[in-house]
Short mmCIF file of C-alpha atoms in Angstrom, two decimals:
data_model
loop_
_atom_site.label_atom_id
_atom_site.label_comp_id
_atom_site.label_asym_id
_atom_site.label_seq_id
_atom_site.Cartn_x
_atom_site.Cartn_y
_atom_site.Cartn_z
CA MET A 1 4.56 22.37 -32.92
CA THR A 2 2.56 21.66 -36.18
CA LYS A 3 4.50 18.32 -36.86
CA LEU A 4 3.75 17.07 -33.52
CA GLN A 5 1.78 13.79 -33.26
CA GLU A 6 1.41 10.89 -31.26
CA ILE A 7 3.51 7.88 -31.88
CA ASN A 8 2.80 4.62 -30.03
CA PHE A 9 5.80 2.58 -29.34
CA ASP A 10 5.09 -0.90 -28.50
CA GLY A 11 7.38 -3.56 -26.80
CA ILE A 12 8.43 -6.33 -29.12
CA ILE A 13 7.36 -9.66 -27.04
CA GLY A 14 10.63 -11.20 -25.91
CA PRO A 15 11.75 -14.81 -26.67
CA SER A 16 11.69 -15.35 -22.73
CA HIS A 17 7.84 -14.89 -22.53
CA ASN A 18 6.68 -17.28 -19.71
CA TYR A 19 3.97 -17.62 -17.26
CA ALA A 20 5.76 -17.70 -13.69
CA GLY A 21 2.97 -15.79 -12.06
CA LEU A 22 5.52 -13.21 -10.60
CA SER A 23 3.06 -10.12 -10.38
CA LEU A 24 1.03 -9.94 -7.18
CA GLY A 25 -2.19 -8.19 -7.75
CA ASN A 26 -2.39 -9.13 -11.43
CA ILE A 27 -5.23 -11.61 -11.48
CA ALA A 28 -4.33 -13.09 -14.98
CA SER A 29 -0.86 -13.52 -14.25
CA SER A 30 -1.54 -15.40 -10.87
CA SER A 31 -4.19 -17.49 -12.43
CA ASN A 32 -2.10 -18.80 -15.43
CA ALA A 33 1.21 -19.30 -13.26
CA GLY A 34 2.96 -22.45 -14.48
CA GLU A 35 1.09 -22.81 -17.67
CA ALA A 36 2.81 -23.00 -20.99
CA SER A 37 3.41 -19.98 -22.76
CA TYR A 38 4.08 -19.47 -26.47
CA PRO A 39 6.70 -16.85 -27.18
CA ARG A 40 6.56 -17.02 -30.86
CA GLU A 41 2.82 -16.67 -31.13
CA ALA A 42 2.91 -13.82 -28.47
CA ALA A 43 5.54 -11.79 -30.54
CA LEU A 44 3.41 -12.38 -33.70
CA GLN A 45 0.25 -11.07 -32.00
CA GLY A 46 2.08 -8.02 -30.96
CA LEU A 47 3.43 -7.62 -34.53
CA ALA A 48 0.08 -7.92 -35.98
CA LYS A 49 -1.45 -5.29 -33.56
CA MET A 50 1.18 -2.81 -34.82
CA ARG A 51 0.31 -3.49 -38.46
CA HIS A 52 -3.24 -3.20 -37.55
CA ASN A 53 -2.48 0.34 -36.14
CA ILE A 54 -0.36 1.32 -38.95
CA ALA A 55 -3.23 0.40 -41.36
CA LEU A 56 -5.62 2.92 -39.38
CA GLY A 57 -3.27 5.74 -40.31
CA LEU A 58 -1.50 5.65 -36.94
CA ALA A 59 2.11 6.35 -36.25
CA GLN A 60 4.02 3.39 -34.78
CA GLY A 61 7.20 2.68 -33.20
CA PHE A 62 8.59 -0.26 -31.17
CA PHE A 63 11.36 -1.06 -28.52
CA MET A 64 13.59 -4.12 -28.40
CA PRO A 65 13.31 -6.85 -25.85
CA LEU A 66 15.70 -6.71 -23.06
CA ASP A 67 18.66 -8.89 -22.48
CA ARG A 68 17.24 -12.01 -20.69
CA PRO A 69 18.12 -13.71 -18.35
CA ASN A 70 19.56 -10.67 -16.69
CA ILE A 71 22.84 -12.24 -15.72
CA GLY A 72 24.21 -9.13 -14.29
CA TRP A 73 21.21 -8.86 -11.86
CA LEU A 74 21.99 -12.36 -10.81
CA ASN A 75 25.53 -11.80 -10.29
CA ALA A 76 24.75 -8.72 -8.09
CA LEU A 77 22.76 -11.11 -6.05
CA GLY A 78 25.61 -13.31 -5.66
CA THR A 79 24.05 -16.21 -7.66
CA THR A 80 23.90 -17.76 -11.22
CA VAL A 81 21.07 -19.05 -13.49
CA ASN A 82 21.65 -22.62 -12.49
CA LYS A 83 22.04 -21.74 -8.75
CA ALA A 84 19.37 -19.23 -8.08
CA GLU A 85 16.24 -19.94 -6.31
CA SER A 86 13.23 -20.74 -8.76
CA HIS A 87 11.43 -17.26 -7.94
CA ILE A 88 14.79 -15.48 -8.59
CA ARG A 89 15.66 -17.34 -11.82
CA ALA A 90 12.06 -16.55 -13.16
CA ALA A 91 12.41 -12.87 -12.30
CA ALA A 92 15.67 -12.59 -14.24
CA TYR A 93 13.96 -14.36 -17.33
CA SER A 94 11.06 -12.04 -17.05
CA ALA A 95 9.89 -10.59 -20.47
CA SER A 96 7.74 -8.02 -18.86
CA SER A 97 9.58 -5.22 -20.29
CA MET A 98 7.03 -5.84 -23.45
CA TRP A 99 4.57 -3.83 -21.47
CA ALA A 100 6.03 -0.57 -22.74
CA ALA A 101 3.17 1.43 -20.87
CA ASN A 102 5.52 0.93 -17.77
CA ALA A 103 8.70 2.07 -19.60
CA ALA A 104 8.36 5.74 -18.72
CA THR A 105 6.33 8.61 -18.12
CA ILE A 106 6.09 11.20 -21.00
CA SER A 107 5.17 14.76 -20.84
CA PRO A 108 5.10 16.27 -24.40
CA ALA A 109 7.03 19.44 -25.27
CA PRO A 110 3.88 21.77 -25.42
CA ASP A 111 3.34 20.99 -21.43
CA SER A 112 6.92 21.68 -20.30
CA LYS A 113 8.05 25.25 -19.36
CA ASP A 114 11.37 24.53 -21.26
CA GLY A 115 9.82 23.40 -24.58
CA LYS A 116 11.24 19.86 -24.24
CA CYS A 117 9.70 16.52 -24.40
CA HIS A 118 10.43 15.06 -20.90
CA MET A 119 10.70 11.39 -20.13
CA THR A 120 11.32 9.81 -16.86
CA VAL A 121 12.05 5.96 -16.80
CA ALA A 122 10.06 4.11 -14.37
CA ASN A 123 11.91 2.49 -11.43
CA LEU A 124 9.26 -0.28 -11.34
CA GLN A 125 10.69 -1.29 -7.67
CA THR A 126 7.59 -2.68 -6.21
CA MET A 127 7.89 -6.07 -8.01
CA PRO A 128 11.57 -7.82 -8.12
CA HIS A 129 11.00 -9.20 -11.66
CA ARG A 130 10.52 -5.68 -13.19
CA SER A 131 12.81 -3.75 -10.78
CA HIS A 132 15.88 -4.43 -12.93
CA GLU A 133 14.26 -3.37 -16.11
CA TRP A 134 14.99 0.31 -16.02
CA PRO A 135 18.89 0.34 -17.06
CA GLY A 136 17.95 -1.62 -20.37
CA THR A 137 14.88 0.64 -20.90
CA LEU A 138 16.76 3.94 -20.24
CA ALA A 139 19.41 2.94 -22.71
CA GLN A 140 16.69 2.53 -25.48
CA LEU A 141 15.21 5.72 -24.72
CA GLN A 142 18.38 7.72 -24.54
CA LEU A 143 19.23 6.22 -28.10
CA ALA A 144 15.63 6.75 -29.73
CA PHE A 145 15.39 10.16 -28.31
CA ALA A 146 18.89 11.23 -28.46
CA SER A 147 18.43 14.94 -29.42
CA GLN A 148 18.92 16.92 -26.14
CA ASP A 149 17.52 20.01 -27.95
CA ASN A 150 14.23 18.22 -28.09
CA PHE A 151 14.12 15.69 -25.27
CA ALA A 152 15.20 15.42 -21.89
CA VAL A 153 15.47 11.77 -20.70
CA HIS A 154 15.58 11.33 -16.71
CA GLY A 155 16.86 8.56 -14.82
CA PRO A 156 14.49 6.73 -12.38
CA VAL A 157 12.58 8.26 -9.17
CA PRO A 158 14.89 7.24 -6.37
CA SER A 159 13.80 4.58 -3.78
CA PRO A 160 11.70 4.07 -1.82
CA PHE A 161 8.87 5.76 -4.01
CA GLY A 162 7.33 3.12 -6.61
CA ASP A 163 6.91 4.51 -10.05
CA GLU A 164 5.26 2.55 -12.75
CA GLY A 165 5.38 4.95 -15.69
CA ALA A 166 2.54 5.85 -18.05
CA ALA A 167 0.19 3.25 -17.07
CA ASN A 168 -0.70 5.63 -14.02
CA HIS A 169 -0.65 8.96 -16.15
CA MET A 170 -3.07 10.49 -18.54
CA ARG A 171 -3.22 13.66 -20.63
CA LEU A 172 -6.06 15.85 -21.78
CA CYS A 173 -5.85 18.29 -24.42
CA ALA A 174 -7.66 19.79 -27.51
CA ALA A 175 -5.42 18.07 -29.89
CA HIS A 176 -1.99 16.11 -29.21
CA GLY A 177 0.22 19.10 -30.26
CA ASP A 178 -1.58 21.47 -27.88
CA VAL A 179 -0.72 22.38 -24.36
CA GLY A 180 -2.40 19.63 -22.10
CA VAL A 181 -3.33 18.90 -18.47
CA GLU A 182 -1.40 15.98 -17.07
CA ILE A 183 -3.32 13.52 -14.69
CA PHE A 184 -1.01 11.55 -12.17
CA ILE A 185 -2.69 8.63 -10.52
CA TYR A 186 -1.37 7.21 -7.50
CA GLY A 187 -2.40 4.47 -5.01
CA LYS A 188 -2.61 4.27 -1.20
CA SER A 189 -4.26 0.78 -0.46
CA GLY A 190 -5.21 -2.19 -2.37
CA GLY A 191 -6.21 -4.48 0.33
CA PRO A 192 -4.15 -7.52 -0.24
CA PHE A 193 -2.49 -6.13 -3.17
CA PRO A 194 0.27 -3.51 -3.14
CA ALA A 195 -0.53 0.13 -4.59
CA ARG A 196 2.25 0.41 -6.87
CA GLN A 197 2.49 4.21 -7.65
CA ASN A 198 3.48 6.39 -4.92
CA ILE A 199 2.31 9.79 -4.69
CA GLU A 200 5.76 11.15 -4.10
CA ALA A 201 6.93 9.60 -7.34
CA SER A 202 3.99 11.22 -9.26
CA LYS A 203 4.91 14.60 -7.73
CA ALA A 204 8.58 14.05 -8.54
CA VAL A 205 7.87 13.27 -12.14
CA ALA A 206 5.63 16.37 -12.49
CA ARG A 207 8.43 18.52 -11.08
CA ARG A 208 11.07 17.00 -13.08
CA HIS A 209 9.12 17.52 -16.33
CA ALA A 210 8.64 21.35 -15.45
CA ILE A 211 4.78 21.40 -15.74
CA THR A 212 3.21 24.34 -14.16
CA GLU A 213 1.04 23.51 -11.02
CA GLU A 214 -2.24 24.65 -12.87
CA ARG A 215 -1.68 21.93 -15.51
CA VAL A 216 -1.08 19.04 -13.08
CA ILE A 217 -3.82 16.99 -11.40
CA LEU A 218 -2.88 14.29 -8.80
CA ALA A 219 -5.70 11.78 -8.22
CA GLN A 220 -6.13 8.60 -6.06
CA GLN A 221 -6.89 5.20 -7.69
CA SER A 222 -9.70 3.55 -5.66
CA ASP A 223 -8.63 1.10 -3.22
CA LYS A 224 -11.54 -1.00 -4.51
CA ALA A 225 -10.10 -1.10 -7.72
CA ILE A 226 -6.67 -2.08 -6.93
CA ALA A 227 -7.95 -4.81 -4.58
CA ALA A 228 -10.16 -6.14 -7.50
CA GLY A 229 -7.02 -6.55 -9.62
CA ALA A 230 -6.58 -3.18 -11.33
CA PHE A 231 -2.91 -3.01 -10.33
CA HIS A 232 -2.41 -0.05 -12.69
CA ASN A 233 -4.88 2.93 -13.49
CA ASP A 234 -4.95 1.90 -17.25
CA VAL A 235 -6.85 -1.28 -16.25
CA VAL A 236 -9.77 1.07 -15.19
CA ALA A 237 -9.51 4.32 -17.03
CA VAL A 238 -7.87 5.72 -20.38
CA ALA A 239 -7.71 9.24 -21.85
CA ASN A 240 -7.16 10.60 -25.27
CA GLU A 241 -7.35 14.31 -26.28
CA GLN A 242 -10.42 15.65 -24.72
CA VAL A 243 -12.07 12.39 -23.73
CA LEU A 244 -11.76 10.72 -20.27
CA PHE A 245 -13.14 7.29 -20.40
CA ALA A 246 -13.16 5.40 -16.97
CA HIS A 247 -14.98 2.96 -14.85
CA GLU A 248 -17.34 4.38 -12.19
CA GLU A 249 -15.19 2.86 -9.53
CA ALA A 250 -11.93 3.87 -10.88
CA PHE A 251 -11.07 6.75 -8.66
CA GLU A 252 -11.18 7.01 -4.73
CA HIS A 253 -12.71 10.75 -4.73
CA ARG A 254 -14.47 10.52 -8.21
CA GLU A 255 -16.64 13.75 -7.97
CA GLU A 256 -13.67 16.09 -6.53
CA PHE A 257 -11.36 14.66 -9.43
CA TYR A 258 -13.88 15.24 -12.15
CA ALA A 259 -14.58 18.86 -10.72
CA GLU A 260 -10.75 19.54 -10.84
CA VAL A 261 -10.51 18.17 -14.14
CA LYS A 262 -13.58 20.26 -15.48
CA ARG A 263 -11.83 23.30 -13.64
CA LYS A 264 -8.43 22.94 -15.36
CA PHE A 265 -9.72 21.59 -18.68
CA PRO A 266 -13.04 22.82 -19.23
CA GLN A 267 -13.36 21.00 -22.56
CA ALA A 268 -12.97 17.59 -21.01
CA GLU A 269 -15.71 14.79 -22.19
CA ILE A 270 -15.88 12.57 -19.19
CA ILE A 271 -17.43 9.19 -20.04
CA THR A 272 -18.13 7.10 -16.95
CA VAL A 273 -19.11 3.50 -17.48
CA PRO A 274 -21.59 2.71 -14.62
CA ALA A 275 -20.81 -0.23 -12.41
CA ASP A 276 -24.57 -1.45 -13.00
CA LYS A 277 -24.00 -1.72 -16.70
CA VAL A 278 -20.20 -3.34 -16.51
CA SER A 279 -19.11 -4.67 -13.02
CA LEU A 280 -15.59 -3.88 -11.92
CA ALA A 281 -14.94 -7.53 -12.30
CA ASP A 282 -15.93 -7.50 -15.82
CA ALA A 283 -14.03 -4.40 -16.71
CA ILE A 284 -10.85 -6.01 -15.23
CA LYS A 285 -11.44 -9.58 -16.77
CA SER A 286 -12.11 -8.05 -20.33
CA TYR A 287 -9.53 -5.27 -20.17
CA LEU A 288 -12.08 -2.85 -21.53
CA PHE A 289 -10.19 0.08 -20.23
CA ASN A 290 -6.90 -1.21 -21.36
CA ALA A 291 -7.71 -0.32 -24.83
CA GLN A 292 -5.70 2.16 -26.90
CA LEU A 293 -8.19 5.19 -27.17
CA VAL A 294 -6.66 6.92 -30.23
CA THR A 295 -7.64 9.51 -32.62
CA LEU A 296 -8.40 8.35 -36.47
CA PRO A 297 -6.98 10.70 -39.09
CA ASP A 298 -9.22 12.73 -41.44
CA ASN A 299 -11.56 13.75 -38.51
CA ASN A 300 -13.06 10.29 -38.16
CA GLY A 301 -13.38 10.56 -34.40
CA MET A 302 -11.75 8.11 -32.06
CA ALA A 303 -11.18 4.34 -32.05
CA LEU A 304 -10.90 1.78 -29.17
CA ILE A 305 -8.47 -0.92 -29.86
CA LEU A 306 -9.63 -3.49 -27.60
CA PRO A 307 -8.44 -7.03 -26.73
CA THR A 308 -10.94 -9.57 -28.15
CA GLU A 309 -11.74 -10.57 -24.61
CA ALA A 310 -13.78 -7.39 -24.43
CA LYS A 311 -15.93 -8.70 -27.40
CA ASP A 312 -16.24 -12.08 -25.52
CA THR A 313 -17.60 -10.37 -22.33
CA GLU A 314 -21.45 -9.87 -23.01
CA SER A 315 -21.80 -6.79 -20.57
CA VAL A 316 -18.77 -4.89 -21.98
CA TRP A 317 -19.59 -5.63 -25.57
CA SER A 318 -23.24 -4.66 -25.03
CA TYR A 319 -22.28 -1.40 -23.46
CA LEU A 320 -19.77 -0.52 -26.12
CA GLN A 321 -22.37 -0.95 -29.03
CA GLU A 322 -24.44 1.51 -27.29
CA LEU A 323 -21.60 3.68 -26.85
CA VAL A 324 -20.57 3.79 -30.42
CA ALA A 325 -24.30 4.00 -31.66
CA GLY A 326 -24.48 7.11 -29.64
CA ASN A 327 -22.50 9.25 -32.13
CA GLY A 328 -20.21 10.66 -29.68
CA ALA A 329 -16.31 11.07 -29.87
CA ILE A 330 -15.71 7.24 -29.83
CA ARG A 331 -17.08 5.81 -33.05
CA LYS A 332 -15.07 2.72 -33.82
CA LEU A 333 -14.30 -0.54 -32.04
CA CYS A 334 -11.30 -2.71 -33.13
CA PRO A 335 -10.85 -6.01 -31.43
CA VAL A 336 -7.27 -7.35 -31.68
CA ASN A 337 -5.95 -10.65 -30.57
CA VAL A 338 -3.15 -10.47 -27.86
CA ARG A 339 -4.30 -13.52 -25.86
CA GLN A 340 -0.54 -14.46 -25.15
CA SER A 341 -0.04 -10.99 -23.57
CA MET A 342 -3.48 -11.04 -21.85
CA ALA A 343 -3.03 -14.17 -20.04
CA ASN A 344 0.11 -12.71 -18.22
CA GLY A 345 -1.98 -9.53 -17.41
CA GLY A 346 -1.41 -7.10 -20.28
CA GLY A 347 -3.89 -5.85 -23.07
CA PRO A 348 -3.21 -3.62 -25.98
CA ALA A 349 -2.64 -0.30 -23.88
CA CYS A 350 -0.06 -2.25 -21.61
CA LEU A 351 2.04 -2.76 -24.82
CA ARG A 352 2.55 0.66 -25.89
CA LEU A 353 4.04 3.90 -24.64
CA ARG A 354 2.52 7.12 -25.99
CA VAL A 355 4.95 9.86 -27.05
CA VAL A 356 3.91 13.04 -28.78
CA THR A 357 6.75 14.58 -30.74
CA ASP A 358 7.79 15.11 -34.38
CA PRO A 359 8.53 11.63 -35.78
CA GLU A 360 11.49 13.17 -37.82
CA LEU A 361 13.12 13.77 -34.35
CA VAL A 362 13.17 10.08 -33.36
CA ASP A 363 15.96 7.69 -34.27
CA GLN A 364 14.35 6.09 -37.24
CA ARG A 365 15.44 2.69 -36.28
CA PHE A 366 12.60 2.65 -33.83
CA ILE A 367 10.13 3.63 -36.06
CA ALA A 368 7.84 0.89 -37.65
CA THR A 369 6.94 0.25 -41.17
CA PRO A 370 5.25 -2.66 -42.78
CA GLN A 371 8.51 -3.77 -44.25
CA LYS A 372 10.49 -3.46 -40.91
CA LEU A 373 7.74 -5.58 -39.27
CA ASP A 374 7.74 -8.15 -41.81
CA ALA A 375 11.59 -8.45 -41.22
CA ILE A 376 11.26 -8.85 -37.56
CA ALA A 377 8.56 -11.30 -38.07
CA GLU A 378 10.84 -13.62 -39.90
CA VAL A 379 13.32 -13.38 -37.14
CA VAL A 380 10.50 -14.30 -34.70
CA GLU A 381 9.52 -17.37 -36.82
CA GLN A 382 13.00 -18.42 -36.92
CA TYR A 383 14.41 -17.84 -33.42
CA TRP A 384 11.64 -17.21 -30.84
CA PRO A 385 10.79 -20.51 -28.78
CA GLU A 386 7.47 -22.20 -29.70
CA THR A 387 6.67 -22.80 -26.14
CA ILE A 388 8.07 -22.44 -22.61
CA ILE A 389 7.10 -24.07 -19.27
CA PRO A 390 8.54 -22.18 -16.28
CA ASN A 391 10.36 -25.38 -15.22
CA GLN A 392 12.36 -25.11 -18.40
CA LEU A 393 14.23 -22.05 -17.29
CA THR A 394 16.97 -24.10 -15.86
CA ASP A 395 17.73 -25.72 -19.46
CA ALA A 396 21.10 -24.24 -20.85
CA ASP A 397 19.93 -24.79 -24.45
CA LEU A 398 16.95 -22.55 -23.80
CA LEU A 399 18.99 -19.74 -22.33
CA GLY A 400 21.40 -20.02 -25.43
CA LYS A 401 18.10 -19.87 -27.83
CA ILE A 402 16.59 -16.97 -26.02
CA GLN A 403 20.09 -15.03 -26.29
CA ASP A 404 20.58 -15.92 -29.94
CA ALA A 405 16.97 -14.72 -30.59
CA ARG A 406 17.39 -11.17 -29.26
CA ARG A 407 20.72 -10.82 -30.97
CA ALA A 408 19.11 -11.58 -34.25
CA VAL A 409 16.51 -9.05 -33.80
CA LEU A 410 18.94 -6.52 -32.73
CA LYS A 411 20.89 -7.05 -35.83
CA THR A 412 17.83 -7.09 -38.18
CA CYS A 413 17.01 -3.52 -36.76
CA GLY A 414 20.40 -2.27 -36.79
CA LEU A 415 20.55 -1.84 -33.18
CA MET A 416 23.56 -3.91 -32.01
CA GLU A 417 24.94 -1.07 -29.73
CA LEU A 418 22.08 -2.41 -27.40
CA GLU A 419 23.63 -5.91 -27.15
CA SER A 420 24.60 -6.27 -23.42
#
């Protein structure tokens, strides 16, 4: 277990990145519906974030964009790109697989009875534009984590139980390679918006991953948070090793939940951000909690890799300055520019899936290096569309350009077996 470390696998932002406003309950997505997107700029921002994290000394991986538009899905609906209704066409073009936090739920080997790292691909069935992601995502997981001696890659939880992956899952542990306690967050009601994570899906994933009951916590996300636009738990809470960092209004039964955390993991350091210092609205607008909370090398504490919007929000930045000045576990603030992703409702933490494993066990084609990211950036500069407006999705030339772009990045990374 000494070789285990956390690797953040970021979704490369695909060439069909556009603002069609498909995600009910995601305020940023709805607010920017119909606006021009900039796929090239978006992908380069994502690559820059990966370079930033490598420079911090963090292990970094990536996943490929999925094949878009999903013509097979359209055919199953009895239609085509040209004949589909606009909302169906937009769903087929969606680049939302870029948010790898929704790819799967991960339980590292130390937590599982069989000593394997377990992964359950998310079904994402609540939203039509995401419901057809899982076959393409599953294919990448099976390729990247192919060793059956070390990994167990599971298919999706069956309908009707919605599962949205690691965005509703947290883990507490003394160190990433140690045995941990896994927290599964579910929703019941979000007022006008759907609660996307079903409790039965969370229970099913915990059972599949062979985690003992004393190391599982089920917690309900607050109805208020979902209604305010926290469509996933990672918009209002994040954990790393012994630290749980959450908004005061993140959980429906906060005190009972915190008591269970302390009972099952006494070393937990719970940092609760008071609503009178940072309102729920400001937390969601800034994506304060959709930061990557990471452990820095060489015993330098933890860092929050935040969207620049957090720095631009006065209440949030003021609170964070006080937090790091307190000389606690979180010591460094790292704002990064992912504005193209943010405008569609995904911050730094949405873009990555955390996997604790030995990096040598992973297919090295999915492991990032500065040189590899430079090569991907060259492809992005050459092939990614500069801009897309949703009403362009009927353009045959755009379709061809998007398909050529994905083919080019697959070829550059030596992953042509993923070509559909």
